[in-house]
Amino acid sequence: MRKPAAKTLGIVMAGALLSACANFESKPAGKDEMQKRVVDDQRLMYANQEPVTGPITFYEAAARALKYNLDYRLKLMESALAANLRDVSSYEMLPKLVASAGRTGRNNDSGGTSIGIEDGQVSLRPSTSEERYHNLSGLTLSWSVLDFGIAYYRAQQKNDQILMAEERRRKVAQNVLQDVRNAYWRALSAQRLKPEVDALLRQTQKALTAAREAEAKGFLPKQEALAYQRALLDSVYLLTVRRQDLEFAQAELVALMSLPPGTKMVLAESVEQALPTSNVDVAELEQLALESRPEIMEEWYRKRVNQTDIDIAKMQLWPNIGVDFSGQYDSNAYLYNNSWSQAGIRVSLNLLQLLQLPSLNAAQQAQAQTDDTRRIALSMAVLTQVRIGTLRYQLASQELAFADDSLRVDANLLEYARAAKSTSIGNQLEVIRAEGRYLLSRYQREAAYSSAQAAWGRMYNSVGFDVLPETIDQQDVKTLANAIQATVTEQQLRRPKYLLNTGSSGVEAVPVAQ
């Protein structure tokens, strides 16, 4: 009766286990769980950030963006993960050392008898040489040439993947710095111009009200009054649009630096320096770009990774040589020797796998051609970026020169209007219109300077220059800002003359004299 009962119990337990697995369903996250996740994510976004204690320079903005930018931190983690995976794969080249222990048992004796081959007669009575219950243990050392070779190639592949991750980190860092450069100068312009724009908007609204009253009371001809109102409304519209641009610029810089919401941000003011000349040697820039751009280097390492995959597949066609050595112990009392050691060597070869060799050779050649074509296409795109970046900087420099001329003319017009100011409404409105034109010219000049800075940074970035120190996480914002500035200076000293003395690398500007 014991066997049917045990069998029935086993069937019941198996059925219960299968039923539990079949009824297992994933449940969507609850509202409380989602709210907790949101709170935790928001806390992690701004965790361990240094507070803003003073005006922020360009280099400090770049340091904060690189230290706290989530995209850059993600690339740092990817680089660390690739290095850890390399360390793990390096252990695969070691021999395998396996320790085992266990206990075996059965419900009856293991044994047998012998019969004669010719007559079929029993020659020995049934006997056993194994205890029903006994312990086993062993220690086996094995090494395979094929496993070692594959692990060696995998380790080399992981090294190349680390280099690829490092190139991606370089690219993200360069893009972050470029974004900071674009946003910083626009945000600095916003900091300078917003108070003046707000004051002029209030003054323009008052003048618009006065013009309407003058029209209603007949102090001005109707056509002239309407023309002044039209001019004032156009000025209000343009100033409002420009003010929105200024708001967006500051919000963009705050986001790039990953500052917590509500953080007060003041940008540092200093002497504006001239931008470098737009006369550059495009051919030398292109050569530098082909040597330095992270995307091209990543594709070069990718080619080596892909070639390693083919090499591993070819290695699996080789004969495999394995060596084993082990020590064993068995507590079986019927054994003559309860402990022993053994060694062996084996050679194996899958003959049918040799048929893959022509296909592998063709795949290797096709893979190499594909990788080269992809890299060459990317190189062509890089050269195009360099040429376009150079042209954009030249045009931005011309636009800045034109904006300087316009600002000078509007400043003189404003001075003339103020000198000719009288108590008449027409003259007062003319002064307001001149102030509006002057402020718009200032905005256009600041925008042109910001665009020139961005164009210079884009051209500098298109070459692929590094402007980062070796370490970032271990430094505070101030130290990191100084390290970035020193790295930029050192980088410039090692480059051609047309990349020296770049005021756009981080020199903050001051307002134009009024």
PDB file of C-alpha atoms in Angstrom, residues 7 64 148 165 219 241 245 311 378 381 401 426:
ATOM      1  CA  LYS A   7       2.506   7.668  -6.140  1.00  0.00           C
ATOM      2  CA  ARG A  64      27.620  71.229 -13.704  1.00  0.00           C
ATOM      3  CA  PHE A 148      41.051  29.139 -23.752  1.00  0.00           C
ATOM      4  CA  ALA A 165      31.907  52.932 -24.824  1.00  0.00           C
ATOM      5  CA  PHE A 219      -4.288 116.641 -30.092  1.00  0.00           C
ATOM      6  CA  VAL A 241       8.431  87.652 -28.906  1.00  0.00           C
ATOM      7  CA  ASP A 245      13.056  83.724 -26.555  1.00  0.00           C
ATOM      8  CA  ASP A 311      37.792  34.677 -35.739  1.00  0.00           C
ATOM      9  CA  LEU A 378      30.438  58.465 -41.717  1.00  0.00           C
ATOM     10  CA  ALA A 381      29.365  63.117 -43.222  1.00  0.00           C
ATOM     11  CA  ALA A 401      29.599  92.681 -37.777  1.00  0.00           C
ATOM     12  CA  GLY A 426       4.860 113.211 -31.142  1.00  0.00           C
TER      13      GLY A 426
END
